[in-house]
Amino acid sequence: MTDLVSKAVLSLGENFDITIVDTLDAWDSTSTHLLQWSSYDHISHDLTREYSSTTGNHDSNPLTNVRLLSSSYIFRKALIRKHFLHKTFTNYIAKYPDSLLVRAVPRTWSIEIAFADELDELWSDELYELGGVLDRNESQNDATSTWWILKPGMSDRGMGIRMFRTRDDLAAIFHSFDDPDSDEEQEENVSADETEGATRVATSQLRHFVIQEYLPNPLLIDPARITPSGSDSRSGTGGRKFHLRVYCIASGALTVYVCSNILALFAPVPYTPPHYAALHDNSDNPPAPREIDLTPHLTNTCLQRDIKNAEDNVWLLSELVGSPIHDRNSSPMGDRKLTQQDVDDITHQVYDVIAETFKAALKSPIHFQVTPIVLPNSFELFGADLLVTCGGHDASSFDVKILELNAEPAIENTGARLGWILEDLVRGMTNACVGTFFSGTAPKDGWQVGESRFGLRKCLSTEVRGSGAW
């Protein structure tokens, strides 16, 4: 990432005299503009606050001739922490019941729990409604049950994700998180589900979790049957689940851009509906979680580092045009293929959902703080994860669901084949956020919502009023 940023920033050299430094000690704060482009923990957020007023009409400020821009907002938990994002959505939907987020957000509950024994109290409080759903599952089998996903609120890269369908299953999961010997036992006895062992977490260390409905009708494509040109050239192995990784950039207070190159990140094996292993030893006290193979369901590329040819599971959404669509049994749906019109519809839904998500975050000003302390001298890259679901038995329509947003997304997992989109992404960010900021053209350049430049589509432009706002 460092090389990409340096290259992109230096490309602005025609208009700016640029020097790249490793520490702030080399910065002349009396006469030189400063761009802080680094990870969150290495940015001086105090400086971001101090210089936030220099971008407005503050002629009396002695620092008014020096501008400072940082590549991260200070407070953005409303977007990047799963339990905060759930609250952001819940509050926004309650106030705006006609919002498209009503359809785009899966049913979700958030809980705070330190030990498994605390779950009993939650069933009569936060999880009362969910308990009713799980009770109905008791009389059903794996195929007819509603399944749920447990996610730690503050983890990423697939850590701690589990699936369940009954109260006892959820309790067993939390008991396994409590067990101090579970990690050691996992090393000695390789489970049938190696992914589960590799993503173990400790409840007492995380405390915040979300429980999200597992979407049972994902769009399934076989990536083995497509080439970069979109043609059907190789025999496939079956339809696979995938999610969309969408790079979006928030800038100032507030403009949101979405990278036009949307990625499709595939699971490494063909899809199978969620089900437990046929045999389960329930003699442990407390019972061990019933085994379920998460591999067909987890599409996170961070979990595929040990898989041969893992880059074959990363595609552009545009490359999927012409691919046969598969049903839940991984069989092709007759002659139904993904068309360019389908991709265009999905893409536009993505733009709309991302824009609405940031609108919702603006209504949570404490945890996405562009107000009351407006910071127009910040921008940030986020990785949004969305899932496409099929409507109708013949996949006649598609719906885009938002799952989560990630700060400092793992762009290195894109792979060498599609590395060029990262160059375009960083170059686009540099032009849209950095060049315009220091040249002062951002508010008046005429870039309209829905218009694309630099490989980015502007999907939201609003003005948050406050000290120093654009």
mmCIF file of C-alpha atoms in Angstrom, residues 26-407:
data_model
loop_
_atom_site.group_PDB
_atom_site.id
_atom_site.type_symbol
_atom_site.label_atom_id
_atom_site.label_comp_id
_atom_site.label_asym_id
_atom_site.label_seq_id
_atom_site.Cartn_x
_atom_site.Cartn_y
_atom_site.Cartn_z
ATOM 1 C CA ALA A 26 10.650 16.553 9.214
ATOM 2 C CA TRP A 27 7.570 18.731 8.654
ATOM 3 C CA ASP A 28 7.860 22.511 8.610
ATOM 4 C CA SER A 29 4.517 23.422 10.172
ATOM 5 C CA THR A 30 4.950 27.133 9.540
ATOM 6 C CA SER A 31 4.846 27.106 5.758
ATOM 7 C CA THR A 32 4.253 23.622 4.370
ATOM 8 C CA HIS A 33 1.011 21.735 3.814
ATOM 9 C CA LEU A 34 0.872 18.213 5.271
ATOM 10 C CA LEU A 35 -0.811 15.013 4.078
ATOM 11 C CA GLN A 36 -1.010 12.294 6.731
ATOM 12 C CA TRP A 37 -1.664 9.075 4.802
ATOM 13 C CA SER A 38 -1.077 6.154 7.117
ATOM 14 C CA SER A 39 -2.880 3.619 9.305
ATOM 15 C CA TYR A 40 -5.221 4.935 11.989
ATOM 16 C CA ASP A 41 -2.799 4.309 14.852
ATOM 17 C CA HIS A 42 0.053 6.179 13.153
ATOM 18 C CA ILE A 43 -1.868 9.361 12.372
ATOM 19 C CA SER A 44 -1.649 12.364 14.698
ATOM 20 C CA HIS A 45 -5.349 12.962 15.290
ATOM 21 C CA ASP A 46 -4.561 15.930 17.487
ATOM 22 C CA LEU A 47 -3.105 17.626 14.425
ATOM 23 C CA THR A 48 -6.187 16.704 12.413
ATOM 24 C CA ARG A 49 -8.343 18.499 14.958
ATOM 25 C CA GLU A 50 -6.002 21.470 15.268
ATOM 26 C CA TYR A 51 -5.926 22.132 11.540
ATOM 27 C CA SER A 52 -9.563 21.350 10.788
ATOM 28 C CA SER A 53 -10.412 25.067 10.940
ATOM 29 C CA THR A 54 -7.856 26.036 8.307
ATOM 30 C CA THR A 55 -10.048 24.824 5.457
ATOM 31 C CA GLY A 56 -12.875 27.185 6.211
ATOM 32 C CA ASN A 57 -13.208 30.936 6.260
ATOM 33 C CA HIS A 58 -11.019 31.586 9.277
ATOM 34 C CA ASP A 59 -8.815 34.447 8.125
ATOM 35 C CA SER A 60 -7.958 35.352 11.698
ATOM 36 C CA ASN A 61 -6.373 31.973 12.317
ATOM 37 C CA PRO A 62 -2.579 32.325 12.101
ATOM 38 C CA LEU A 63 -2.373 28.871 10.508
ATOM 39 C CA THR A 64 -4.875 29.669 7.782
ATOM 40 C CA ASN A 65 -2.269 29.387 5.028
ATOM 41 C CA VAL A 66 -1.263 25.843 6.032
ATOM 42 C CA ARG A 67 -3.513 22.930 5.219
ATOM 43 C CA LEU A 68 -3.447 19.445 6.736
ATOM 44 C CA LEU A 69 -5.297 16.409 5.421
ATOM 45 C CA SER A 70 -5.519 13.005 7.139
ATOM 46 C CA SER A 71 -6.481 9.626 5.688
ATOM 47 C CA SER A 72 -8.789 8.688 8.541
ATOM 48 C CA TYR A 73 -11.680 10.114 10.505
ATOM 49 C CA ILE A 74 -11.175 10.158 14.249
ATOM 50 C CA PHE A 75 -14.507 8.637 15.246
ATOM 51 C CA ARG A 76 -16.229 6.210 12.837
ATOM 52 C CA LYS A 77 -17.422 3.366 15.057
ATOM 53 C CA ALA A 78 -20.948 3.876 13.728
ATOM 54 C CA LEU A 79 -19.702 2.272 10.505
ATOM 55 C CA ILE A 80 -16.885 -0.132 11.325
ATOM 56 C CA ARG A 81 -18.005 -1.830 14.570
ATOM 57 C CA LYS A 82 -20.707 -4.372 13.830
ATOM 58 C CA HIS A 83 -22.750 -3.713 16.967
ATOM 59 C CA PHE A 84 -22.546 0.050 16.430
ATOM 60 C CA LEU A 85 -23.514 -0.370 12.772
ATOM 61 C CA HIS A 86 -26.554 -2.388 13.840
ATOM 62 C CA LYS A 87 -27.588 0.427 16.177
ATOM 63 C CA THR A 88 -26.957 2.960 13.412
ATOM 64 C CA PHE A 89 -29.284 1.046 11.081
ATOM 65 C CA THR A 90 -31.924 0.422 13.749
ATOM 66 C CA ASN A 91 -32.177 4.082 14.747
ATOM 67 C CA TYR A 92 -32.198 5.290 11.155
ATOM 68 C CA ILE A 93 -34.874 2.834 10.014
ATOM 69 C CA ALA A 94 -37.051 3.746 12.999
ATOM 70 C CA LYS A 95 -36.907 7.393 11.944
ATOM 71 C CA TYR A 96 -37.103 6.714 8.189
ATOM 72 C CA PRO A 97 -39.299 3.616 7.748
ATOM 73 C CA ASP A 98 -39.393 4.072 3.970
ATOM 74 C CA SER A 99 -35.599 3.872 3.671
ATOM 75 C CA LEU A 100 -34.217 1.254 1.299
ATOM 76 C CA LEU A 101 -32.197 -0.053 4.265
ATOM 77 C CA VAL A 102 -35.388 -1.755 5.473
ATOM 78 C CA ARG A 103 -34.826 -4.317 2.702
ATOM 79 C CA ALA A 104 -31.049 -4.074 2.502
ATOM 80 C CA VAL A 105 -30.217 -4.918 6.136
ATOM 81 C CA PRO A 106 -30.632 -8.537 7.345
ATOM 82 C CA ARG A 107 -32.451 -9.126 10.638
ATOM 83 C CA THR A 108 -29.898 -8.540 13.367
ATOM 84 C CA TRP A 109 -29.606 -8.536 17.153
ATOM 85 C CA SER A 110 -26.689 -7.158 19.151
ATOM 86 C CA ILE A 111 -25.707 -8.430 22.592
ATOM 87 C CA GLU A 112 -23.094 -7.771 25.248
ATOM 88 C CA ILE A 113 -21.911 -10.930 26.965
ATOM 89 C CA ALA A 114 -18.741 -11.811 28.878
ATOM 90 C CA PHE A 115 -19.475 -15.439 29.803
ATOM 91 C CA ALA A 116 -21.765 -18.133 28.408
ATOM 92 C CA ASP A 117 -23.860 -18.302 31.583
ATOM 93 C CA GLU A 118 -25.093 -14.757 30.931
ATOM 94 C CA LEU A 119 -27.001 -16.024 27.886
ATOM 95 C CA ASP A 120 -29.885 -17.271 30.071
ATOM 96 C CA GLU A 121 -30.769 -13.726 31.088
ATOM 97 C CA LEU A 122 -30.554 -12.449 27.516
ATOM 98 C CA TRP A 123 -33.291 -14.835 26.352
ATOM 99 C CA SER A 124 -35.819 -12.884 28.429
ATOM 100 C CA ASP A 125 -34.508 -9.500 27.346
ATOM 101 C CA GLU A 126 -32.543 -8.571 24.206
ATOM 102 C CA LEU A 127 -32.968 -11.986 22.563
ATOM 103 C CA TYR A 128 -36.607 -12.613 23.451
ATOM 104 C CA GLU A 129 -37.833 -12.353 19.859
ATOM 105 C CA LEU A 130 -34.940 -14.408 18.509
ATOM 106 C CA GLY A 131 -35.680 -17.083 21.125
ATOM 107 C CA GLY A 132 -39.117 -17.572 19.618
ATOM 108 C CA VAL A 133 -37.615 -18.131 16.168
ATOM 109 C CA LEU A 134 -35.113 -20.638 17.546
ATOM 110 C CA ASP A 135 -37.842 -22.472 19.449
ATOM 111 C CA ARG A 136 -39.713 -23.022 16.177
ATOM 112 C CA ASN A 137 -36.517 -24.434 14.711
ATOM 113 C CA GLU A 138 -36.555 -27.198 17.328
ATOM 114 C CA SER A 139 -39.379 -28.963 15.475
ATOM 115 C CA GLN A 140 -37.683 -28.590 12.092
ATOM 116 C CA ASN A 141 -34.665 -30.122 10.417
ATOM 117 C CA ASP A 142 -31.531 -28.432 9.129
ATOM 118 C CA ALA A 143 -33.026 -27.848 5.686
ATOM 119 C CA THR A 144 -36.213 -26.124 6.845
ATOM 120 C CA SER A 145 -34.785 -24.139 9.772
ATOM 121 C CA THR A 146 -33.868 -20.473 9.801
ATOM 122 C CA TRP A 147 -30.132 -20.265 10.378
ATOM 123 C CA TRP A 148 -28.216 -17.514 12.136
ATOM 124 C CA ILE A 149 -24.649 -16.194 12.115
ATOM 125 C CA LEU A 150 -22.810 -15.070 15.237
ATOM 126 C CA LYS A 151 -20.169 -12.378 14.691
ATOM 127 C CA PRO A 152 -17.970 -10.599 17.233
ATOM 128 C CA GLY A 153 -18.669 -6.887 17.049
ATOM 129 C CA MET A 154 -15.034 -5.782 17.068
ATOM 130 C CA SER A 155 -13.230 -8.492 15.103
ATOM 131 C CA ASP A 156 -12.536 -8.768 11.395
ATOM 132 C CA ARG A 157 -11.074 -11.166 8.819
ATOM 133 C CA GLY A 158 -13.599 -13.883 9.664
ATOM 134 C CA MET A 159 -12.566 -14.263 13.310
ATOM 135 C CA GLY A 160 -15.172 -15.765 15.634
ATOM 136 C CA ILE A 161 -17.894 -16.335 13.032
ATOM 137 C CA ARG A 162 -20.194 -19.274 13.830
ATOM 138 C CA MET A 163 -23.523 -20.591 12.563
ATOM 139 C CA PHE A 164 -26.374 -22.046 14.619
ATOM 140 C CA ARG A 165 -30.119 -22.703 14.584
ATOM 141 C CA THR A 166 -31.164 -23.511 18.201
ATOM 142 C CA ARG A 167 -30.701 -22.027 21.667
ATOM 143 C CA ASP A 168 -28.579 -24.972 22.759
ATOM 144 C CA ASP A 169 -26.320 -24.536 19.733
ATOM 145 C CA LEU A 170 -25.674 -20.878 20.594
ATOM 146 C CA ALA A 171 -25.011 -21.736 24.238
ATOM 147 C CA ALA A 172 -22.528 -24.432 23.199
ATOM 148 C CA ILE A 173 -20.693 -21.922 20.993
ATOM 149 C CA PHE A 174 -20.269 -19.468 23.849
ATOM 150 C CA HIS A 175 -19.178 -22.260 26.198
ATOM 151 C CA SER A 176 -16.504 -23.205 23.673
ATOM 152 C CA PHE A 177 -15.328 -19.594 23.631
ATOM 153 C CA ASP A 178 -15.147 -19.696 27.441
ATOM 154 C CA ASP A 179 -13.040 -22.881 27.554
ATOM 155 C CA PRO A 180 -9.405 -21.901 28.257
ATOM 156 C CA ASP A 181 -8.181 -25.283 27.021
ATOM 157 C CA SER A 182 -10.063 -25.214 23.731
ATOM 158 C CA ASP A 183 -7.186 -23.699 21.733
ATOM 159 C CA GLU A 184 -4.725 -26.295 23.009
ATOM 160 C CA GLU A 185 -7.132 -29.138 22.295
ATOM 161 C CA GLN A 186 -7.719 -27.774 18.817
ATOM 162 C CA GLU A 187 -3.994 -28.029 18.050
ATOM 163 C CA GLU A 188 -3.901 -31.660 19.190
ATOM 164 C CA ASN A 189 -7.130 -32.806 17.544
ATOM 165 C CA VAL A 190 -7.871 -31.413 14.092
ATOM 166 C CA SER A 191 -11.604 -30.930 13.771
ATOM 167 C CA ALA A 192 -13.624 -31.755 10.693
ATOM 168 C CA ASP A 193 -14.075 -28.013 10.425
ATOM 169 C CA GLU A 194 -10.561 -26.563 10.445
ATOM 170 C CA THR A 195 -11.893 -23.103 9.651
ATOM 171 C CA GLU A 196 -13.761 -22.997 12.967
ATOM 172 C CA GLY A 197 -10.619 -23.746 14.922
ATOM 173 C CA ALA A 198 -8.637 -21.102 13.075
ATOM 174 C CA THR A 199 -11.167 -18.390 13.941
ATOM 175 C CA ARG A 200 -11.673 -19.062 17.647
ATOM 176 C CA VAL A 201 -12.118 -16.064 19.948
ATOM 177 C CA ALA A 202 -12.574 -15.449 23.690
ATOM 178 C CA THR A 203 -15.970 -14.076 24.738
ATOM 179 C CA SER A 204 -14.574 -12.257 27.769
ATOM 180 C CA GLN A 205 -12.154 -10.318 25.552
ATOM 181 C CA LEU A 206 -14.713 -9.236 22.957
ATOM 182 C CA ARG A 207 -18.015 -8.950 24.859
ATOM 183 C CA HIS A 208 -19.963 -7.400 21.981
ATOM 184 C CA PHE A 209 -21.546 -9.698 19.385
ATOM 185 C CA VAL A 210 -24.149 -9.449 16.651
ATOM 186 C CA ILE A 211 -26.486 -12.226 15.596
ATOM 187 C CA GLN A 212 -27.505 -11.869 11.966
ATOM 188 C CA GLU A 213 -29.958 -13.880 9.929
ATOM 189 C CA TYR A 214 -28.237 -16.202 7.470
ATOM 190 C CA LEU A 215 -29.547 -15.307 4.026
ATOM 191 C CA PRO A 216 -30.672 -18.637 2.534
ATOM 192 C CA ASN A 217 -30.886 -17.629 -1.126
ATOM 193 C CA PRO A 218 -27.490 -16.228 -2.192
ATOM 194 C CA LEU A 219 -26.671 -15.742 -5.850
ATOM 195 C CA LEU A 220 -24.497 -18.745 -6.768
ATOM 196 C CA ILE A 221 -21.963 -18.713 -9.602
ATOM 197 C CA ASP A 222 -19.243 -21.212 -10.531
ATOM 198 C CA PRO A 223 -16.015 -19.191 -10.957
ATOM 199 C CA ALA A 224 -14.309 -22.195 -12.606
ATOM 200 C CA ARG A 225 -16.542 -21.675 -15.638
ATOM 201 C CA ILE A 226 -15.479 -18.132 -16.402
ATOM 202 C CA THR A 227 -12.379 -16.487 -17.760
ATOM 203 C CA PRO A 228 -11.387 -12.830 -17.495
ATOM 204 C CA SER A 229 -13.233 -12.302 -20.777
ATOM 205 C CA GLY A 230 -16.432 -13.731 -19.280
ATOM 206 C CA SER A 231 -16.577 -16.797 -21.550
ATOM 207 C CA ASP A 232 -17.564 -20.287 -20.400
ATOM 208 C CA SER A 233 -14.368 -22.231 -21.001
ATOM 209 C CA ARG A 234 -13.770 -24.834 -18.294
ATOM 210 C CA SER A 235 -15.828 -27.577 -16.691
ATOM 211 C CA GLY A 236 -17.167 -26.368 -13.373
ATOM 212 C CA THR A 237 -17.510 -27.896 -9.933
ATOM 213 C CA GLY A 238 -20.769 -26.293 -8.837
ATOM 214 C CA GLY A 239 -22.201 -22.945 -7.843
ATOM 215 C CA ARG A 240 -20.353 -21.080 -5.124
ATOM 216 C CA LYS A 241 -21.388 -18.401 -2.714
ATOM 217 C CA PHE A 242 -19.684 -15.024 -2.987
ATOM 218 C CA HIS A 243 -19.959 -11.574 -1.541
ATOM 219 C CA LEU A 244 -19.203 -8.210 -3.060
ATOM 220 C CA ARG A 245 -16.257 -6.239 -1.763
ATOM 221 C CA VAL A 246 -16.914 -2.599 -2.552
ATOM 222 C CA TYR A 247 -14.248 0.018 -1.893
ATOM 223 C CA CYS A 248 -15.802 3.321 -0.893
ATOM 224 C CA ILE A 249 -14.194 6.584 0.138
ATOM 225 C CA ALA A 250 -15.654 9.139 2.499
ATOM 226 C CA SER A 251 -14.239 12.633 2.136
ATOM 227 C CA GLY A 252 -14.745 15.804 4.115
ATOM 228 C CA ALA A 253 -18.134 16.487 5.590
ATOM 229 C CA LEU A 254 -19.400 14.710 3.530
ATOM 230 C CA THR A 255 -18.866 13.276 0.060
ATOM 231 C CA VAL A 256 -18.883 9.532 -0.643
ATOM 232 C CA TYR A 257 -17.316 7.871 -3.677
ATOM 233 C CA VAL A 258 -17.552 4.219 -4.707
ATOM 234 C CA CYS A 259 -14.895 2.428 -6.725
ATOM 235 C CA SER A 260 -16.385 1.318 -10.036
ATOM 236 C CA ASN A 261 -14.405 -1.940 -9.925
ATOM 237 C CA ILE A 262 -16.515 -4.103 -7.620
ATOM 238 C CA LEU A 263 -14.961 -7.399 -6.528
ATOM 239 C CA ALA A 264 -16.714 -10.756 -6.180
ATOM 240 C CA LEU A 265 -15.004 -12.851 -3.490
ATOM 241 C CA PHE A 266 -15.921 -16.542 -3.697
ATOM 242 C CA ALA A 267 -15.978 -19.343 -1.164
ATOM 243 C CA PRO A 268 -13.327 -21.973 -1.994
ATOM 244 C CA VAL A 269 -15.803 -24.871 -2.362
ATOM 245 C CA PRO A 270 -19.246 -25.381 -3.952
ATOM 246 C CA TYR A 271 -22.246 -24.250 -1.954
ATOM 247 C CA THR A 272 -24.269 -26.598 0.213
ATOM 248 C CA PRO A 273 -27.156 -25.488 2.424
ATOM 249 C CA PRO A 274 -26.095 -25.240 6.073
ATOM 250 C CA HIS A 275 -26.304 -28.514 7.958
ATOM 251 C CA TYR A 276 -24.736 -30.164 10.955
ATOM 252 C CA ALA A 277 -22.471 -33.188 10.789
ATOM 253 C CA ALA A 278 -24.404 -36.462 10.860
ATOM 254 C CA LEU A 279 -22.705 -37.689 14.025
ATOM 255 C CA HIS A 280 -22.295 -35.635 17.186
ATOM 256 C CA ASP A 281 -21.009 -36.639 20.598
ATOM 257 C CA ASN A 282 -23.099 -34.709 23.114
ATOM 258 C CA SER A 283 -21.532 -36.308 26.194
ATOM 259 C CA ASP A 284 -19.391 -33.305 27.086
ATOM 260 C CA ASN A 285 -20.483 -31.042 29.920
ATOM 261 C CA PRO A 286 -21.076 -28.389 28.800
ATOM 262 C CA PRO A 287 -21.869 -29.837 25.356
ATOM 263 C CA ALA A 288 -19.437 -29.031 22.560
ATOM 264 C CA PRO A 289 -20.847 -27.133 19.574
ATOM 265 C CA ARG A 290 -22.274 -29.308 16.857
ATOM 266 C CA GLU A 291 -19.906 -29.409 13.920
ATOM 267 C CA ILE A 292 -20.786 -27.501 10.787
ATOM 268 C CA ASP A 293 -18.517 -26.988 7.812
ATOM 269 C CA LEU A 294 -18.268 -23.218 7.366
ATOM 270 C CA THR A 295 -16.138 -23.416 4.223
ATOM 271 C CA PRO A 296 -19.031 -23.160 1.703
ATOM 272 C CA HIS A 297 -20.455 -20.192 3.599
ATOM 273 C CA LEU A 298 -17.473 -17.998 4.522
ATOM 274 C CA THR A 299 -16.233 -16.006 1.556
ATOM 275 C CA ASN A 300 -13.583 -14.010 3.407
ATOM 276 C CA THR A 301 -10.325 -14.195 1.440
ATOM 277 C CA CYS A 302 -8.327 -13.840 4.666
ATOM 278 C CA LEU A 303 -9.370 -17.411 5.490
ATOM 279 C CA GLN A 304 -8.053 -18.746 2.173
ATOM 280 C CA ARG A 305 -4.357 -17.962 2.497
ATOM 281 C CA ASP A 306 -3.436 -21.657 2.765
ATOM 282 C CA ILE A 307 -5.600 -22.646 -0.200
ATOM 283 C CA LYS A 308 -3.855 -23.374 -3.480
ATOM 284 C CA ASN A 309 -4.797 -20.932 -6.253
ATOM 285 C CA ALA A 310 -6.808 -18.768 -3.838
ATOM 286 C CA GLU A 311 -6.606 -15.911 -6.350
ATOM 287 C CA ASP A 312 -8.963 -17.914 -8.579
ATOM 288 C CA ASN A 313 -11.682 -17.039 -6.053
ATOM 289 C CA VAL A 314 -11.350 -13.276 -6.643
ATOM 290 C CA TRP A 315 -13.137 -11.801 -9.656
ATOM 291 C CA LEU A 316 -14.602 -8.558 -10.840
ATOM 292 C CA LEU A 317 -18.381 -8.431 -10.780
ATOM 293 C CA SER A 318 -18.267 -7.359 -14.424
ATOM 294 C CA GLU A 319 -16.418 -10.575 -15.293
ATOM 295 C CA LEU A 320 -19.371 -12.701 -14.145
ATOM 296 C CA VAL A 321 -21.561 -11.648 -17.065
ATOM 297 C CA GLY A 322 -22.596 -14.749 -18.997
ATOM 298 C CA SER A 323 -22.005 -17.132 -16.083
ATOM 299 C CA PRO A 324 -24.660 -19.804 -15.404
ATOM 300 C CA ILE A 325 -26.653 -19.205 -12.224
ATOM 301 C CA HIS A 326 -26.923 -22.200 -9.887
ATOM 302 C CA ASP A 327 -29.577 -23.283 -7.404
ATOM 303 C CA ARG A 328 -29.018 -24.217 -3.744
ATOM 304 C CA ASN A 329 -27.990 -27.702 -4.804
ATOM 305 C CA SER A 330 -25.214 -26.228 -6.978
ATOM 306 C CA SER A 331 -26.999 -27.264 -10.174
ATOM 307 C CA PRO A 332 -27.415 -24.818 -13.094
ATOM 308 C CA MET A 333 -30.841 -23.133 -13.328
ATOM 309 C CA GLY A 334 -31.484 -24.267 -16.865
ATOM 310 C CA ASP A 335 -30.317 -21.623 -19.316
ATOM 311 C CA ARG A 336 -30.432 -18.769 -16.792
ATOM 312 C CA LYS A 337 -27.213 -16.764 -16.917
ATOM 313 C CA LEU A 338 -26.129 -13.544 -15.354
ATOM 314 C CA THR A 339 -26.678 -10.774 -17.878
ATOM 315 C CA GLN A 340 -25.173 -7.330 -18.259
ATOM 316 C CA GLN A 341 -28.541 -5.915 -17.257
ATOM 317 C CA ASP A 342 -28.408 -7.992 -14.047
ATOM 318 C CA VAL A 343 -24.946 -6.657 -13.230
ATOM 319 C CA ASP A 344 -26.022 -3.079 -13.957
ATOM 320 C CA ASP A 345 -29.014 -3.478 -11.638
ATOM 321 C CA ILE A 346 -26.850 -4.975 -8.872
ATOM 322 C CA THR A 347 -24.274 -2.211 -9.282
ATOM 323 C CA HIS A 348 -26.834 0.563 -8.991
ATOM 324 C CA GLN A 349 -28.287 -1.080 -5.893
ATOM 325 C CA VAL A 350 -24.787 -1.110 -4.414
ATOM 326 C CA TYR A 351 -24.390 2.622 -5.023
ATOM 327 C CA ASP A 352 -27.753 3.365 -3.420
ATOM 328 C CA VAL A 353 -27.161 1.140 -0.379
ATOM 329 C CA ILE A 354 -23.721 2.635 0.276
ATOM 330 C CA ALA A 355 -25.090 6.172 0.035
ATOM 331 C CA GLU A 356 -27.958 5.383 2.399
ATOM 332 C CA THR A 357 -25.568 3.725 4.853
ATOM 333 C CA PHE A 358 -23.503 6.891 5.155
ATOM 334 C CA LYS A 359 -26.676 8.946 5.506
ATOM 335 C CA ALA A 360 -27.576 6.716 8.440
ATOM 336 C CA ALA A 361 -24.112 7.177 9.961
ATOM 337 C CA LEU A 362 -24.500 10.956 9.812
ATOM 338 C CA LYS A 363 -27.518 10.546 12.090
ATOM 339 C CA SER A 364 -25.170 9.040 14.684
ATOM 340 C CA PRO A 365 -22.922 12.091 15.191
ATOM 341 C CA ILE A 366 -21.202 10.782 18.317
ATOM 342 C CA HIS A 367 -19.870 7.645 16.673
ATOM 343 C CA PHE A 368 -19.315 9.034 13.167
ATOM 344 C CA GLN A 369 -17.941 12.386 14.105
ATOM 345 C CA VAL A 370 -18.050 14.778 11.250
ATOM 346 C CA THR A 371 -20.208 16.737 13.718
ATOM 347 C CA PRO A 372 -20.317 18.561 16.049
ATOM 348 C CA ILE A 373 -16.574 18.982 15.462
ATOM 349 C CA VAL A 374 -16.623 19.015 11.708
ATOM 350 C CA LEU A 375 -13.477 17.572 10.140
ATOM 351 C CA PRO A 376 -13.452 18.469 6.450
ATOM 352 C CA ASN A 377 -9.729 17.732 6.428
ATOM 353 C CA SER A 378 -10.209 13.959 6.601
ATOM 354 C CA PHE A 379 -10.898 11.208 4.094
ATOM 355 C CA GLU A 380 -10.936 7.455 4.516
ATOM 356 C CA LEU A 381 -11.104 4.231 2.550
ATOM 357 C CA PHE A 382 -13.640 1.614 3.675
ATOM 358 C CA GLY A 383 -14.287 -1.890 2.433
ATOM 359 C CA ALA A 384 -18.023 -2.607 2.318
ATOM 360 C CA ASP A 385 -19.187 -6.223 2.193
ATOM 361 C CA LEU A 386 -22.530 -6.892 0.529
ATOM 362 C CA LEU A 387 -24.376 -10.040 -0.497
ATOM 363 C CA VAL A 388 -26.572 -10.550 -3.550
ATOM 364 C CA THR A 389 -29.674 -12.659 -2.982
ATOM 365 C CA CYS A 390 -31.960 -14.208 -5.580
ATOM 366 C CA GLY A 391 -35.662 -13.499 -5.856
ATOM 367 C CA GLY A 392 -38.040 -16.065 -7.324
ATOM 368 C CA HIS A 393 -37.396 -19.702 -8.170
ATOM 369 C CA ASP A 394 -35.786 -18.700 -11.462
ATOM 370 C CA ALA A 395 -33.585 -15.880 -10.121
ATOM 371 C CA SER A 396 -35.775 -13.338 -11.867
ATOM 372 C CA SER A 397 -34.555 -10.524 -9.615
ATOM 373 C CA PHE A 398 -31.772 -9.728 -7.188
ATOM 374 C CA ASP A 399 -31.500 -7.828 -3.929
ATOM 375 C CA VAL A 400 -28.309 -6.381 -2.470
ATOM 376 C CA LYS A 401 -27.881 -6.756 1.300
ATOM 377 C CA ILE A 402 -25.239 -4.912 3.301
ATOM 378 C CA LEU A 403 -23.348 -7.052 5.813
ATOM 379 C CA GLU A 404 -20.623 -4.813 7.245
ATOM 380 C CA LEU A 405 -18.027 -2.121 6.611
ATOM 381 C CA ASN A 406 -14.339 -2.433 7.372
ATOM 382 C CA ALA A 407 -11.718 0.211 8.040
#
